[in-house]
Amino acid sequence: GRVIDGLHENYLTVGYPDPSLSRTAEAAEWLSIHQVRTHAQYSQGQFAMMRYAEFSVLGVQHSCSVAYAKDQLRFPKAAADQRAKQRERTLLLASWRAGMPAKIARCYNSATLVTDLVSPLLSLLCPPFRNTSSHIMNTEEKQMLTTLVD
């Protein structure tokens, strides 16, 4: 997991000689093969694919290896940031659901709560306006704009 994340974030910053980008394409191909294997592993239950994960790491290492790396490699943070944001959003949904009365909360799971709340929230936060000047708007649009500003 984290090794592949680190490879994905750092393989383009390593200064290996590749004027035709063939080694870079080969490394990207190894990363995409790993993604296909991981998808098959988790979505289809083909856990026998786990034994081939190291080959992707070795393939990227073979494609991008240099004797001396000038730049310091960075710790993979994009995937960790995404997981933290996902966890934060999940906790927010759980707190919204916990604040609902029991009769209503049992009718909603996280997916239905998002589906039912996103559309009205978006219409409140960003009402549908035509891209025109305010003096060309009709009275209903002017009223929506006034309530949005207030």
Short mmCIF file of C-alpha atoms in Angstrom, two decimals:
data_model
loop_
_atom_site.label_atom_id
_atom_site.label_comp_id
_atom_site.label_asym_id
_atom_site.label_seq_id
_atom_site.Cartn_x
_atom_site.Cartn_y
_atom_site.Cartn_z
CA GLY A 1 0.00 0.00 0.00
CA ARG A 2 2.33 2.74 1.18
CA VAL A 3 5.27 1.50 -0.89
CA ILE A 4 3.19 1.73 -4.07
CA ASP A 5 1.86 5.14 -2.97
CA GLY A 6 5.45 6.31 -2.49
CA LEU A 7 6.47 4.96 -5.89
CA HIS A 8 3.51 6.66 -7.52
CA GLU A 9 4.34 10.03 -5.96
CA ASN A 10 8.10 9.87 -6.52
CA TYR A 11 8.83 8.04 -9.76
CA LEU A 12 8.48 11.14 -11.91
CA THR A 13 10.80 13.20 -9.70
CA VAL A 14 13.75 10.79 -9.83
CA GLY A 15 16.34 12.07 -12.29
CA TYR A 16 17.01 8.99 -14.42
CA PRO A 17 18.10 9.44 -18.04
CA ASP A 18 15.08 8.77 -20.27
CA PRO A 19 14.94 11.06 -23.33
CA SER A 20 12.38 8.88 -25.14
CA LEU A 21 10.22 8.42 -22.00
CA SER A 22 10.18 4.66 -22.58
CA ARG A 23 11.35 3.89 -19.04
CA THR A 24 8.74 6.26 -17.63
CA ALA A 25 6.03 4.59 -19.71
CA GLU A 26 7.21 1.19 -18.49
CA ALA A 27 7.05 2.36 -14.86
CA ALA A 28 3.54 3.74 -15.42
CA GLU A 29 2.57 0.42 -16.97
CA TRP A 30 3.81 -1.44 -13.88
CA LEU A 31 1.78 0.88 -11.66
CA SER A 32 -1.35 0.35 -13.75
CA ILE A 33 -0.84 -3.43 -13.63
CA HIS A 34 -0.68 -3.16 -9.86
CA GLN A 35 -3.92 -1.16 -9.87
CA VAL A 36 -5.67 -3.81 -11.99
CA ARG A 37 -4.45 -6.57 -9.66
CA THR A 38 -5.55 -4.66 -6.57
CA HIS A 39 -8.98 -4.00 -8.09
CA ALA A 40 -9.41 -7.70 -8.93
CA GLN A 41 -8.23 -8.60 -5.47
CA TYR A 42 -10.69 -6.45 -3.55
CA SER A 43 -13.70 -6.23 -5.86
CA GLN A 44 -13.79 -9.81 -7.08
CA GLY A 45 -12.22 -11.53 -4.08
CA GLN A 46 -9.21 -12.84 -5.99
CA PHE A 47 -6.84 -12.74 -3.05
CA ALA A 48 -4.40 -15.05 -4.82
CA MET A 49 -3.24 -11.90 -6.64
CA MET A 50 -1.63 -10.61 -3.42
CA ARG A 51 1.47 -12.71 -4.03
CA TYR A 52 2.23 -10.72 -7.21
CA ALA A 53 2.26 -7.26 -5.56
CA GLU A 54 6.04 -7.28 -5.14
CA PHE A 55 6.57 -7.67 -8.87
CA SER A 56 5.06 -4.24 -9.51
CA VAL A 57 7.46 -2.69 -7.02
CA LEU A 58 10.41 -4.49 -8.61
CA GLY A 59 9.27 -3.47 -12.10
CA VAL A 60 9.08 0.21 -11.17
CA GLN A 61 12.45 -0.04 -9.40
CA HIS A 62 14.00 -1.64 -12.49
CA SER A 63 12.53 1.03 -14.78
CA CYS A 64 13.48 4.05 -12.65
CA SER A 65 16.65 2.99 -10.88
CA VAL A 66 19.59 5.36 -10.63
CA ALA A 67 22.87 4.89 -8.84
CA TYR A 68 22.55 8.13 -6.89
CA ALA A 69 19.33 10.03 -6.18
CA LYS A 70 19.99 13.77 -5.93
CA ASP A 71 16.61 14.69 -4.49
CA GLN A 72 15.23 13.41 -1.23
CA LEU A 73 12.25 11.12 -1.78
CA ARG A 74 9.03 12.35 -0.23
CA PHE A 75 6.81 10.38 2.07
CA PRO A 76 3.54 9.55 0.27
CA LYS A 77 0.97 11.99 1.55
CA ALA A 78 -1.65 12.25 -1.21
CA ALA A 79 -3.29 8.94 -0.35
CA ALA A 80 -3.08 9.65 3.37
CA ASP A 81 -4.67 13.07 2.85
CA GLN A 82 -7.46 11.51 0.81
CA ARG A 83 -8.10 8.87 3.49
CA ALA A 84 -8.19 11.57 6.20
CA LYS A 85 -10.70 13.63 4.18
CA GLN A 86 -12.83 10.55 3.59
CA ARG A 87 -12.76 9.70 7.30
CA GLU A 88 -13.70 13.30 8.18
CA ARG A 89 -16.64 13.27 5.76
CA THR A 90 -17.81 9.90 7.05
CA LEU A 91 -17.74 11.18 10.62
CA LEU A 92 -19.67 14.30 9.57
CA LEU A 93 -22.38 12.15 8.00
CA ALA A 94 -22.49 9.95 11.09
CA SER A 95 -22.92 13.00 13.33
CA TRP A 96 -25.72 14.35 11.12
CA ARG A 97 -27.43 10.99 11.28
CA ALA A 98 -26.95 10.77 15.05
CA GLY A 99 -28.64 14.17 15.45
CA MET A 100 -31.78 13.02 13.66
CA PRO A 101 -34.79 11.69 15.53
CA ALA A 102 -34.78 7.89 15.73
CA LYS A 103 -37.84 7.51 13.49
CA ILE A 104 -36.14 9.40 10.68
CA ALA A 105 -32.60 8.09 11.22
CA ARG A 106 -33.57 4.46 10.73
CA CYS A 107 -34.82 5.31 7.22
CA TYR A 108 -31.44 6.71 6.14
CA ASN A 109 -28.03 5.16 5.71
CA SER A 110 -25.00 7.22 4.64
CA ALA A 111 -25.63 6.83 0.91
CA THR A 112 -29.30 7.82 1.03
CA LEU A 113 -28.54 10.69 3.38
CA VAL A 114 -26.02 12.11 0.92
CA THR A 115 -28.35 11.55 -2.03
CA ASP A 116 -31.25 13.30 -0.32
CA LEU A 117 -29.24 16.20 1.15
CA VAL A 118 -26.76 17.17 -1.57
CA SER A 119 -29.24 18.50 -4.10
CA PRO A 120 -31.11 20.83 -1.70
CA LEU A 121 -27.84 22.00 -0.13
CA LEU A 122 -26.38 22.82 -3.53
CA SER A 123 -29.49 24.74 -4.53
CA LEU A 124 -29.16 26.77 -1.30
CA LEU A 125 -25.43 27.38 -1.63
CA CYS A 126 -25.37 27.93 -5.38
CA PRO A 127 -28.80 28.70 -6.80
CA PRO A 128 -29.24 28.41 -10.56
CA PHE A 129 -28.69 31.87 -12.01
CA ARG A 130 -28.34 32.89 -15.59
CA ASN A 131 -25.00 34.45 -16.38
CA THR A 132 -26.45 37.92 -16.93
CA SER A 133 -26.45 41.32 -15.34
CA SER A 134 -28.80 41.86 -12.40
CA HIS A 135 -30.93 44.45 -14.21
CA ILE A 136 -31.80 41.85 -16.91
CA MET A 137 -32.98 39.23 -14.37
CA ASN A 138 -36.68 38.59 -13.89
CA THR A 139 -38.34 39.21 -10.52
CA GLU A 140 -37.98 35.62 -9.33
CA GLU A 141 -34.24 35.62 -10.01
CA LYS A 142 -33.84 39.00 -8.31
CA GLN A 143 -35.68 37.65 -5.25
CA MET A 144 -33.40 34.58 -5.15
CA LEU A 145 -30.35 36.83 -5.42
CA THR A 146 -31.61 39.08 -2.63
CA THR A 147 -32.27 36.15 -0.28
CA LEU A 148 -28.87 34.65 -1.13
CA VAL A 149 -27.05 37.88 -0.28
CA ASP A 150 -29.03 38.49 2.89
#
